[in-house]
Structures are given as C-alpha cells and as structure tokens.
XYZ file of C-alpha atoms in Angstrom:
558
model
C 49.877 17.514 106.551
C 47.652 20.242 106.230
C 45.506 21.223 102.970
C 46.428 24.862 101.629
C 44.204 26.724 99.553
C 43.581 24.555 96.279
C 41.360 26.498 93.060
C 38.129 24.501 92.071
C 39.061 23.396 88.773
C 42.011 21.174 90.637
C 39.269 19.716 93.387
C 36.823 18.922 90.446
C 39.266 16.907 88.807
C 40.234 15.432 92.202
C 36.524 14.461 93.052
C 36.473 12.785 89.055
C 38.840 11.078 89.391
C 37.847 9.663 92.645
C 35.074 8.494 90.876
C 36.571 7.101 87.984
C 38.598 4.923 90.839
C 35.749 4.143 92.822
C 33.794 2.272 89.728
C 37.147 0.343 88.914
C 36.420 -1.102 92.475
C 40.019 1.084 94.204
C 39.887 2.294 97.595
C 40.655 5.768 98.156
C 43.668 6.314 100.890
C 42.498 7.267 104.278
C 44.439 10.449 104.536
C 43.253 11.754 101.094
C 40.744 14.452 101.701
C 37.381 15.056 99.579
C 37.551 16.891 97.219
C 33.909 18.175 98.381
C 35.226 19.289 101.823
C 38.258 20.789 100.085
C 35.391 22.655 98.259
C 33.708 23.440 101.523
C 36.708 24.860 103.002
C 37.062 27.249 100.304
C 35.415 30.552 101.064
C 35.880 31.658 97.973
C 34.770 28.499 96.173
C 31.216 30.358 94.864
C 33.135 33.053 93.700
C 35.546 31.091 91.804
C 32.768 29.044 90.620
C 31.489 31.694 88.685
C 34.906 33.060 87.702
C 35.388 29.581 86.260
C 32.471 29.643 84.011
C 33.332 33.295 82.649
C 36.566 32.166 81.956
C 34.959 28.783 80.291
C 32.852 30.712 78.119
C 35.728 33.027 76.883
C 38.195 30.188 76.023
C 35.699 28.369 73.584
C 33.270 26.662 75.832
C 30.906 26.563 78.942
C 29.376 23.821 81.106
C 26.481 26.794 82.263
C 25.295 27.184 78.284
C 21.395 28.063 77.901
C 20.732 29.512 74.598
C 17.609 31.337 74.546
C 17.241 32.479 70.567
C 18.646 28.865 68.819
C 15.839 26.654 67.990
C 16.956 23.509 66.002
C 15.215 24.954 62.783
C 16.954 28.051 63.680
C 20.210 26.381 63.439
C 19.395 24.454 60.565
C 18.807 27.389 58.479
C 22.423 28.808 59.698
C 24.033 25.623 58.825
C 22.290 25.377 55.394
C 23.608 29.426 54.546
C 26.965 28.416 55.681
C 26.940 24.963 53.558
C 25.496 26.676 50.368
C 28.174 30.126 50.192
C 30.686 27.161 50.681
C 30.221 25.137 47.670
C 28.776 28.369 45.809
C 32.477 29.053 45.475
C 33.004 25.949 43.827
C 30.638 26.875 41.172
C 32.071 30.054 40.903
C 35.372 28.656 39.818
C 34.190 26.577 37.589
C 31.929 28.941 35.783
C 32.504 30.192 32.508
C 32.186 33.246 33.439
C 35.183 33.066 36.170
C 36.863 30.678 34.998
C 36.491 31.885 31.609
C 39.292 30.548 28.322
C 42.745 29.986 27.492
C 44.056 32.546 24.471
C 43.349 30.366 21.252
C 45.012 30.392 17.511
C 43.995 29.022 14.329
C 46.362 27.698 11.407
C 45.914 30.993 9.992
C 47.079 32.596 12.453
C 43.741 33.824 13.860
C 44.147 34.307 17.772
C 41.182 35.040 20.058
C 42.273 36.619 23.150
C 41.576 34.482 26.177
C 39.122 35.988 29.279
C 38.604 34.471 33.045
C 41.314 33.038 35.498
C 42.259 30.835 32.889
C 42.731 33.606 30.396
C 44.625 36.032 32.406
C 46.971 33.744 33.783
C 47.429 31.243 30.574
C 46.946 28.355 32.124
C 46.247 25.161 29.999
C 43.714 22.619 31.300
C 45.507 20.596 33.521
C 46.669 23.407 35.685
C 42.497 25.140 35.621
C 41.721 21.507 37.186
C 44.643 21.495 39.740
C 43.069 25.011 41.083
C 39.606 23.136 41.201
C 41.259 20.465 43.621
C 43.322 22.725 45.601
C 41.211 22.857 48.388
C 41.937 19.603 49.337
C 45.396 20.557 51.049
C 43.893 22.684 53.594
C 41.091 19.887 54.172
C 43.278 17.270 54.439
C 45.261 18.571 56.872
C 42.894 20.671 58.931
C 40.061 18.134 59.028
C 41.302 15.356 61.465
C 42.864 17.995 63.846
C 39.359 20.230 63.622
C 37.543 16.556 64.257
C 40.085 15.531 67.487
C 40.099 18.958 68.802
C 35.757 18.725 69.476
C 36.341 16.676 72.207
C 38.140 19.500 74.333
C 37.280 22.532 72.375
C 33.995 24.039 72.012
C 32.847 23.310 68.433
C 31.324 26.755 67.496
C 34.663 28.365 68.271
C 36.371 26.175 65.902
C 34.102 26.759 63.111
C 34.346 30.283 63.853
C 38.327 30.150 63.360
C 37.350 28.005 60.679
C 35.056 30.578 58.443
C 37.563 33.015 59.130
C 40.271 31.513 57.265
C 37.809 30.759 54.535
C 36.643 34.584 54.325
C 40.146 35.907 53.950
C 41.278 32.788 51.775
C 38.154 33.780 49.758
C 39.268 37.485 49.559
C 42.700 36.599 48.807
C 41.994 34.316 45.544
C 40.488 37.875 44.388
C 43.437 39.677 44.314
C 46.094 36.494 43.343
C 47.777 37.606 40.692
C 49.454 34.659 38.731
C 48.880 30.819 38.970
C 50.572 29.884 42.325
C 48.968 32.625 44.573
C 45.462 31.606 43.505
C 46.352 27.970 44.214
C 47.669 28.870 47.745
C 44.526 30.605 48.382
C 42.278 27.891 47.100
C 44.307 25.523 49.168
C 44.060 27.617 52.354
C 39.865 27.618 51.663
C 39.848 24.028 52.233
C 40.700 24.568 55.929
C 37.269 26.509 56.633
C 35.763 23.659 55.090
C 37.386 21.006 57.457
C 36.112 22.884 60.415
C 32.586 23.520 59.417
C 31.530 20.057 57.157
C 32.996 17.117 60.037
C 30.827 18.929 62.573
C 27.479 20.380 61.357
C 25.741 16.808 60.198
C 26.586 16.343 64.028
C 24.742 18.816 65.407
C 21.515 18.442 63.046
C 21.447 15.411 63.768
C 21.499 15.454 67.618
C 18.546 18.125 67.171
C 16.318 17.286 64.674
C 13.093 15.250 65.262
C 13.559 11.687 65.299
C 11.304 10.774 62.664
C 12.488 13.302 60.222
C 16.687 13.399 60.677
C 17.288 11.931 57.324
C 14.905 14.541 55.512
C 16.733 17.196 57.946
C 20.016 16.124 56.327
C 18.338 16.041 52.841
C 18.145 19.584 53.984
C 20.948 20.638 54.728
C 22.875 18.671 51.914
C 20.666 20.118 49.273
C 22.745 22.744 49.484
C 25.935 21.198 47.825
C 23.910 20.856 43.791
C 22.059 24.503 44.987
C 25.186 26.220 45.792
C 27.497 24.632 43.153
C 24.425 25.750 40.549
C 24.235 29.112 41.863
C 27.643 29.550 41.995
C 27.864 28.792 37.926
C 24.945 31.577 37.750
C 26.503 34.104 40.281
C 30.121 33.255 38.693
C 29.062 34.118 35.473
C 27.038 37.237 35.742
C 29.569 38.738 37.371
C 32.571 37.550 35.219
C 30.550 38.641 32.346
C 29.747 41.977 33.912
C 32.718 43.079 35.657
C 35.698 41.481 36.337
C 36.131 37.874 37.804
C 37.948 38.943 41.184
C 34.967 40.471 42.741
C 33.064 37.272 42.648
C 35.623 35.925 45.115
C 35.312 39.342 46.836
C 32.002 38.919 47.520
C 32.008 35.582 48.624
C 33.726 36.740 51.775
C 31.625 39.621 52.478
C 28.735 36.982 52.567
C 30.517 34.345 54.931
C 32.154 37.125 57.516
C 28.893 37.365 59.484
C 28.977 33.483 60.003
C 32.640 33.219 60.509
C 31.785 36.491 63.671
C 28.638 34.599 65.055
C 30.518 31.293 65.493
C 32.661 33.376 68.072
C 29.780 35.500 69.744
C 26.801 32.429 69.760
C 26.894 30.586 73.034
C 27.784 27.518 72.707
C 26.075 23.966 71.945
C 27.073 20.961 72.890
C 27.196 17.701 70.892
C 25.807 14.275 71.898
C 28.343 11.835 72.662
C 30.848 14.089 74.030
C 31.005 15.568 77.861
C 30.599 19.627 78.482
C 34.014 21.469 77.085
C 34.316 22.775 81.050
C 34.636 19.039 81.976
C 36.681 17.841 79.435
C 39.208 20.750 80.065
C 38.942 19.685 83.755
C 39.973 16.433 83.158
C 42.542 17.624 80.634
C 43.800 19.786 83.094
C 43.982 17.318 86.536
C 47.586 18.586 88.071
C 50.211 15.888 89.215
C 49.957 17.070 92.844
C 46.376 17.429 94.372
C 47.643 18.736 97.876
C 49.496 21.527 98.804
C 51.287 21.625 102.213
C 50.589 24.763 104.585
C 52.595 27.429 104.003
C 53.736 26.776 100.697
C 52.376 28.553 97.252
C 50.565 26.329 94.411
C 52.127 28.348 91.942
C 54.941 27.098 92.707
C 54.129 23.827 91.196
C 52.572 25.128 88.298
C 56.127 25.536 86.514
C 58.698 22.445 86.010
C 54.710 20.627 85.746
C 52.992 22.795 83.071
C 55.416 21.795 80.217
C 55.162 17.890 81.034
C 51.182 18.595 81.301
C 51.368 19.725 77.448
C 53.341 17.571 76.639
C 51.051 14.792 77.740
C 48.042 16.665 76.796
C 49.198 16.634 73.238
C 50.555 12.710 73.354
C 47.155 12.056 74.642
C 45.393 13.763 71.574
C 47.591 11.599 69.158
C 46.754 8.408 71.129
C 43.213 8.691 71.629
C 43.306 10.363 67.488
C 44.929 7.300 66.438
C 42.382 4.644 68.584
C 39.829 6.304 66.703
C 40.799 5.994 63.345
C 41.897 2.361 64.297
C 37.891 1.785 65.177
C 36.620 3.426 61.888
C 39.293 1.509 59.620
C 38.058 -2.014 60.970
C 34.567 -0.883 60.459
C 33.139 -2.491 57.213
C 30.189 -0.449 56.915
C 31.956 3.144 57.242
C 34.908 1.531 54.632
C 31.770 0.216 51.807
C 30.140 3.235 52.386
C 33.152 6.083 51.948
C 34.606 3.845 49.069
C 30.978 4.078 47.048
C 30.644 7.520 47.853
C 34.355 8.000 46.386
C 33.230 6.867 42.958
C 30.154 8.689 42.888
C 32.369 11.816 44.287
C 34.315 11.081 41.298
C 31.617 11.640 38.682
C 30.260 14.428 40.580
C 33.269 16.400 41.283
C 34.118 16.164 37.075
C 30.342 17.222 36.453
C 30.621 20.208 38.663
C 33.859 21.434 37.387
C 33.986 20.681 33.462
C 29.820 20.423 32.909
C 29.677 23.249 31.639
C 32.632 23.568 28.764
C 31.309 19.985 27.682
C 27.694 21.350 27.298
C 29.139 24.449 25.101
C 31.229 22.006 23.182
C 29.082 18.917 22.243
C 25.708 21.200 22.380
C 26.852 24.682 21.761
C 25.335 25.991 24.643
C 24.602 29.795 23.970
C 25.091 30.165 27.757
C 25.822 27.072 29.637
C 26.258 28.269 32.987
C 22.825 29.376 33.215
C 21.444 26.147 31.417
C 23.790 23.464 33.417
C 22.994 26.515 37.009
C 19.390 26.023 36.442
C 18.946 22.194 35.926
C 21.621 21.546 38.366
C 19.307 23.718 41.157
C 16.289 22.114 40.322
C 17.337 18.657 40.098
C 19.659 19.259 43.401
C 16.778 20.500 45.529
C 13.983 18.219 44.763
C 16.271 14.671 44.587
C 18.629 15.788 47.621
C 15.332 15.989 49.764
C 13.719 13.443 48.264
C 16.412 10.844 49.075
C 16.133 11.929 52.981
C 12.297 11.729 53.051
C 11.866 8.351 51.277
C 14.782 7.082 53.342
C 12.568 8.251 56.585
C 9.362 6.215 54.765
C 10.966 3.202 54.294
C 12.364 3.597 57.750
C 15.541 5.067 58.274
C 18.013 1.850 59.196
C 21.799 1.416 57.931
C 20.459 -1.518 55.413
C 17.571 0.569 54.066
C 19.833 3.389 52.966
C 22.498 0.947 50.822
C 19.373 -0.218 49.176
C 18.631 3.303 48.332
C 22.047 4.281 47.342
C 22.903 1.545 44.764
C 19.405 1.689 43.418
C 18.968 5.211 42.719
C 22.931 5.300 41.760
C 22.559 2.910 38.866
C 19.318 4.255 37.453
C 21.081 7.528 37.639
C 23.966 6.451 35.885
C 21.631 4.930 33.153
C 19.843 8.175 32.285
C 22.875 10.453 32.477
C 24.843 7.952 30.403
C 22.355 7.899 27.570
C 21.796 11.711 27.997
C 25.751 11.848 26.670
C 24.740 9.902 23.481
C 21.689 12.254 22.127
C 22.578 14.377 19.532
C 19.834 16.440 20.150
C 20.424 19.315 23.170
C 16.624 18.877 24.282
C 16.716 15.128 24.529
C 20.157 15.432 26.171
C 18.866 18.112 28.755
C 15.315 15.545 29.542
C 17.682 12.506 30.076
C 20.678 14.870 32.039
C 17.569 16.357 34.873
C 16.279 12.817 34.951
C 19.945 11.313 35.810
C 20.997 13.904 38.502
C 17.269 14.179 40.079
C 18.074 10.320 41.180
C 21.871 10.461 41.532
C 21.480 13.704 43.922
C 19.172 11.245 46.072
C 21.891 9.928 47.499
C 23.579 12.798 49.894
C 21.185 12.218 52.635
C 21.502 8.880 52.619
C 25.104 8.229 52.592
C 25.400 10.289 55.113
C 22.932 8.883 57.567
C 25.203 5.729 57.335
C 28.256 7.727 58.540
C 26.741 9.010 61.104
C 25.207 5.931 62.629
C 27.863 3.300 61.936
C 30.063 4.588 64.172
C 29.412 5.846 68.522
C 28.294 9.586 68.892
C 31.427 10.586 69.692
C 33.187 9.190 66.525
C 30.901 11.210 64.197
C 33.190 14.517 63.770
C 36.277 11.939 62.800
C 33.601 9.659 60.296
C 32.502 12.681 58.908
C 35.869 14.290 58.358
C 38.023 11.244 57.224
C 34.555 10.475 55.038
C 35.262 14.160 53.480
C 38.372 13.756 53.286
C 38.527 10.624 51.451
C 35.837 11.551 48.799
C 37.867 14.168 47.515
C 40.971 13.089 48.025
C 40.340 10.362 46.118
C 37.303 11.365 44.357
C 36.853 14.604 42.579
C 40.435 15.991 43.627
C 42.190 13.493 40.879
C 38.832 13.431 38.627
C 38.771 17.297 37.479
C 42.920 17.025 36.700
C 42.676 13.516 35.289
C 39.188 14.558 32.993
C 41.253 17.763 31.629
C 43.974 15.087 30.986
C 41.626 12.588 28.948
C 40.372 15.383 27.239
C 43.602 16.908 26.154
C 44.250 13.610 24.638
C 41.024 12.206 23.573
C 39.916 15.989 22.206
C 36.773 14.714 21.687
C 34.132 15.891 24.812
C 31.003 13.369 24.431
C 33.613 10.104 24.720
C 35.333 11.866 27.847
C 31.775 12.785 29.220
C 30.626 8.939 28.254
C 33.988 7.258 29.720
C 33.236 9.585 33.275
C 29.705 8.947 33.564
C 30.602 4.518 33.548
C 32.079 5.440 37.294
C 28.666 5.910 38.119
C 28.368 1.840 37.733
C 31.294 1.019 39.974
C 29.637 3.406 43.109
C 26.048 1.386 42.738
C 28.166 -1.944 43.302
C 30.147 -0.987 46.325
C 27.316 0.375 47.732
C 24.954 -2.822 46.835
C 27.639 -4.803 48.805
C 27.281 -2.781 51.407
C 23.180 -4.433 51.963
C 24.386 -8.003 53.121
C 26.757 -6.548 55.726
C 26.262 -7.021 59.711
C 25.333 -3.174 60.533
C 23.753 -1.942 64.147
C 22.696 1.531 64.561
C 25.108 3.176 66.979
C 23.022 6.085 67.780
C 22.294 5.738 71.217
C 26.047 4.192 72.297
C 28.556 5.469 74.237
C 31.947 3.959 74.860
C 33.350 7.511 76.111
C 34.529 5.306 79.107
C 35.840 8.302 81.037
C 32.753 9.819 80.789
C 30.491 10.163 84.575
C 27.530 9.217 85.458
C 26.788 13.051 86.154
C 28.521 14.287 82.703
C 26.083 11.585 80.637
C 22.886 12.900 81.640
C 24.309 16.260 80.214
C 24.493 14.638 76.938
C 21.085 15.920 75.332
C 21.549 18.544 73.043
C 21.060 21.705 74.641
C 18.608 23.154 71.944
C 16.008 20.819 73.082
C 16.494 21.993 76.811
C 16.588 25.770 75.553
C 13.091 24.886 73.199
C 11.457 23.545 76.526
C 12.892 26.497 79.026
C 11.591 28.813 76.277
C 8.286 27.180 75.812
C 8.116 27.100 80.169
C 8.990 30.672 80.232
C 6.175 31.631 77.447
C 3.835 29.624 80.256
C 4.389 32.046 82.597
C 3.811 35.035 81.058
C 0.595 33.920 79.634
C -0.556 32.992 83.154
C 0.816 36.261 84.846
C-alpha cells in the first residue's frame, strides 16, 4: 500500500504518538512508515511548515513565538493596569457618588429625593447589594471553561475575548435603564474577569525573579485595595459632577486598548503546559494516518470530523473533571481557599458598604474620599509588604500560613476596636492600622495556590480559588450585610458583628501550618507531554530578555 500525500500537522501527530508508544515499551508495526520520511517525501513539507505556523499564530497560538518588546517588568506593568481598571469598577459601584441613595421620607412627610443607581431606579438595600455580587454569574461560569481551555488555546487570545466582553459589559451598565438590565450587565462583567484573574498570577509567576515572585505578586495584587479605593474617588467625582453613567462609560474606554493588545501581542507561553501548536497537534491526530494512492484525504475528513469534536470536547470534560478531582483531595489548596473565603467575606462587605457606614456612625462629610484615600494607602504599602516579608522569611507553603493567620488576627483586632471609638480620628488611626496588616495577606495566599498544586493546575487553582471566594465570600456578604442592617438599623453593631469573621479566617489559615505541604513548582505530571515539548517549557520572556540582550551584543561590537 502506497503512502499518498499526507499534510504535516497529521505526520507530527503520527511521529508523537510514536513516541508516546515507544516510552510505554510498544513496538511500532513493520509496515508503518515514519512519520519523518513521510515528511521527507513531502516536497512541499517547508512550505507547509511555514503555512502551519501562520495559520498557528492566527487561530490563538504559535509554537515559533519570539517576542522582542515584552520584558517580564514590561508585562507586569500590563497585568497590574488591567488588574487595577478591573476592581476600579468595583469601587465605582459602590461609591457614593454612583451608587448614590434611595428617595427618603420623614413622619412629616418630608421626602428627600434620592440620587445615584440606587436613586434612579428605587432600589432598597438588598437589591444595591445583589448588583454588587452580580458579577459572580459570569465568573462562575466562564472561569473553569477560560482555565480548561489554556491547555489548547493560547492564553492571550482568551483574555483578549475576555476584556472584550468586560469593555462592552462595562459600557452597557452605563446606559441600563432599570434594575434588571444593570444586573445583566454586571453579571456579564464577571466573564472578563474569569479570563484575565485564573491566568495572570500564572504568567508573573513563571517570569519573575526567583527570589522576588512573592513581592512580584504583592505587586500585582496591590492593585485590588488601589483600584477598589480609586474607584470610590473616581466614582464619586464623577457622580457628583455629572451623571453616574459616564463613570461606567469610561471604564471601557480605559480597558479597550488591553482587551485589542491581547489579540495583536504575540503570544507567551505558560510553564507547565506544551506550545498551543503542539497541543492542537495532538488534539487534532486523525483516525487514519495513511492514505492509499489514488485516493483524496479529504475524503476522510467528513463522517471523521464530527466524531473528532465530539471526542475533543469529551476529552476536555474528562481531563476538566481529573483536575478538579486532584485540587479537591488537596488539603492545602481546600485550608487555604476556605480562609481566604472568610477573609473575602469581610473584605467584600468593607468594599461595598464602607463607605455608607463611615457617613452614618461618623458623619463623614465625604466618605468616599476619606475611606478612597486610607484604603490606597493602606492597600499599597501592606499588599507589598506581605510579598516582601514572605520572600525574607523565605518564601515556602508553611511560612506563608504563618503569615496569613498572624497578620489576619492582629488585623481583625485593630479594625474591630476601630468600630467601637466614638471618636472619627481614633476610629480612622485604628481602621489604617487594621487594613495595613489584613491587606498583607493577598500575596501570600496566593503564593500557596500557586505552588500547592503542578504548573499546569495553576489556571484551574486560581480560578476555582476565585471562584470560591466570592461565591461564597463577598457575593452573599454585601446582600446578607444590607440584610442585617435593614434589621439591626443600627451601623456600628453590623460593622462590629462583620469585622468577628476576621477571627474565623486567622484559624483556618493557622490550621493550615501543621499540614504536609511540598512545593510543586518545578513538577510536571503532564504525562503526554515529550521529551522535546518539556524543554520548551521556560517562559519565553526570559528567552526573548536573553535574544534581546545577545542582539544589543552585536551591535555594540559592529
């Protein structure tokens, strides 16, 4: 039987797996031919070489990536701009300025007119925290599928579908016009989210120098308190200004370049996984490796394709399903999400009802800008403090549970006897104190998911970590906070009755110190992975820093 002409990509999967047989100790058949000389007997096989990788690089990914302009500080910086505009809109809809009042009476019949989302569209306070928690639809679903798609899919391209959604979501909640459009909208923004938040801590952490990742994602978490703060401060100098829509509207002219570059960047590839062109080569290895003489390929491509997908997509949901299998037995990644769920729970309340609690037990003349400011301050300096002391007391899985429960119950302690001044100054010294250590924590906790688990389990940990915080964490807590207070009336117990959750997240997290824990860092149990696709696994920015830094050589000499 004679060998008719056969495309690359279908000899490349032949010649893997061949190799995948050969190290499980199977003999090839006699009559099979190599998939090299198949290769070699190809005239065309350069020019379809290079056909392949254009067509690679257009459908999301390419094995032949070198880029020139990204240096790992480069890309930190993008990530950090894409991290803060995303949680700057959750400070803009919990500002007073956006947010704004609900139309009030007296006994007498006084009525002030209300002002804000919450004003135009009369919505009591159960409903304003249901729009502060409706993100977590479109995060919940999109997160896991954004997570099991970076194993065949490039992962820029999926962030830059991703920020798209989010920009238009973002432009949409500006022109809702009643309750259930602006919840749609604010559901729909939780879907850029899930694409950008499971796979960024990734990437920095692949790339940044090995004795300062946990400072790196002090970094780059900072930006949660700073862009929640600035958000109050943007939200309400605009909703005070002008109208409350164009804060929204703005949002998405700021995050339309990102969601455009994550389409036109070449792209990066993450440790742990192989190159997207191999992965879609194995993906793609067709039933039938031979074609007789005379007949077309095409011809098989038909009745095959369908059962292909269909097995493409059964293996997704089998392989999605292993995973989450491995991260549910893990007791480290279950203390450490569960902790960080209770301290989500405190923080996600903070963020959304701080400032109506300030103006109401403190009479805040303008508490966006006081709760903005402190928030900011206190965000930056203990978000990168808790990465750099973590990288001083050596960065291990054990170090950073000591870390989190300490610095979570002395937080807890301030904040909880800031709540009980009476004065606003002693309140505000005690407040700063209690979030500069409780904001400590986001580099920390996150270090643990990403080194409890293999390298290329880190997009699921950190998605079904997201995902859990808020859906259990500050999803219920806003709703369930507006609920206490609608029945307690009475701010400073509601603030006092939160803050004791702060308590619950330094125990779980103390637990979490006498557990067995190994670093996972440098494992790999991608078992279909080659020899040839694991040495590709170094992050590509470090390869582009040293081709750059070659290239500069040159010149200088010439």
């Amino acid at each position: 039987m004679g060998v008719g002409r056969i495309n690359l990509r279908d000899a490349f999967a032949m010649e893997r797996r061949a190799e995948a047989e050969l190290s499980r100790g199977d003999q090839l058949p006699s009559s099979s031919p190599s998939p090299k000389s198949i290769i070699a007997s190809n005239p065309s096989a350069d020019s379809e070489m290079g056909m392949g990788v254009a067509k690679e690089d257009d459908g999301g990914g390419s094995s032949d990536v070198s880029p020139s302009w990204f240096t790992p500080k480069r890309l930190l910086v993008i990530f950090c701009m894409i991290n803060m505009i995303n949680y700057v809109d959750r400070g803009v809809i919990a500002s007073n300025g956006v947010n704004g009042s609900r139309r009030t009476c007296t006994e007498a019949g006084v009525c002030t007119s209300g002002w804000g989302i919450q004003g135009d569209f009369d919505l009591n306070n159960f409903e304003d925290g249901v729009l502060s928690s409706a993100f977590m639809v479109g995060l919940l679903i999109a997160s896991p599928v954004f997570a099991s798609l970076a194993k065949s899919v490039n992962p820029f391209r999926l962030i830059g579908v991703g920020l798209s959604v989010w920009t238009a979501a973002a432009a949409g909640c500006g022109a809702s016009f009643n309750f259930w459009t602006i919840a749609i909208c604010r559901m729909v923004v939780g879907v850029g989210e899930a694409s950008f938040i499971s796979l960024a801590a990734p990437f920095i952490d692949d790339n940044a120098p090995v004795a300062q990742k946990t400072a790196w994602l002090g970094l780059f978490y900072m930006c949660i308190p700073t862009g929640v703060a600035l958000g109050y401060v943007y939200g309400g100098v605009v909703g005070g200004n002008s109208s409350w829509r164009f804060a929204f509207f703005g949002e998405a002219v700021l995050m339309l370049p990102f969601a455009v570059l994550g389409f036109i960047m070449k792209p990066l590839q993450l440790k742990g996984f192989a190159p997207a062109g191999s992965t879609k080569a194995l993906e793609g290895v067709e039933a039938a490796t031979t074609v007789p003489e005379g007949r077309s390929s095409e011809g098989l491509h038909g009745p095959s394709k369908n059962l292909e997908c269909k097995s493409g997509f059964l293996n997704q949901v089998s392989r999605f399903l292993k995973d989450m299998k491995v991260l549910l037995v893990d007791q480290v990644f279950i203390v450490n999400v569960l902790g960080y769920v209770a301290y989500n729970f405190v923080i996600g309340a903070y963020s959304y009802w701080g400032p109506k609690a300030g103006f109401s037990i403190y009479h805040m003349s303008n508490a966006d800008m006081m709760f903005g400011g402190l928030t900011i301050v206190c965000g930056i300096m203990g978000t990168v403090a808790g990465g750099c002391i973590l990288d001083r007391m050596s960065a291990t899985i054990s170090n950073a549970f000591k870390l989190l429960s300490g610095v979570t119950l002395l937080g807890g302690v301030f904040c909880f006897a800031a709540f009980c001044m009476k004065s606003l100054y002693a309140f505000l010294a005690l407040f700063a104190l209690g979030e500069l250590l409780v904001f400590a924590t986001q580099a920390p906790v996150n270090y643990v998911c990403l080194h409890c688990v293999t390298p290329s389990l880190r997009p699921l940990s950190m998605a079904i970590s997201t995902v859990a915080i808020h859906i259990f964490g500050d999803v219920p807590s806003s709703p369930l906070v507006g609920f206490l207070q609608d029945h307690v009336n009475n701010w400073r117990e509601t603030a006092l009755i939160l803050t004791s959750v702060f308590f619950l997240a330094a125990a779980i997290w103390f637990i979490g110190i006498f557990l067995n824990n190994v670093d996972m860092f440098d494992e790999d149990i991608e078992k279909q992975t080659s020899a040839a696709e694991k040495a590709n696994l170094k992050p590509l920015l470090e390869e582009s820093c040293s081709d750059d830094k070659a290239e500069k050589a040159t010149e200088s000499k010439s």
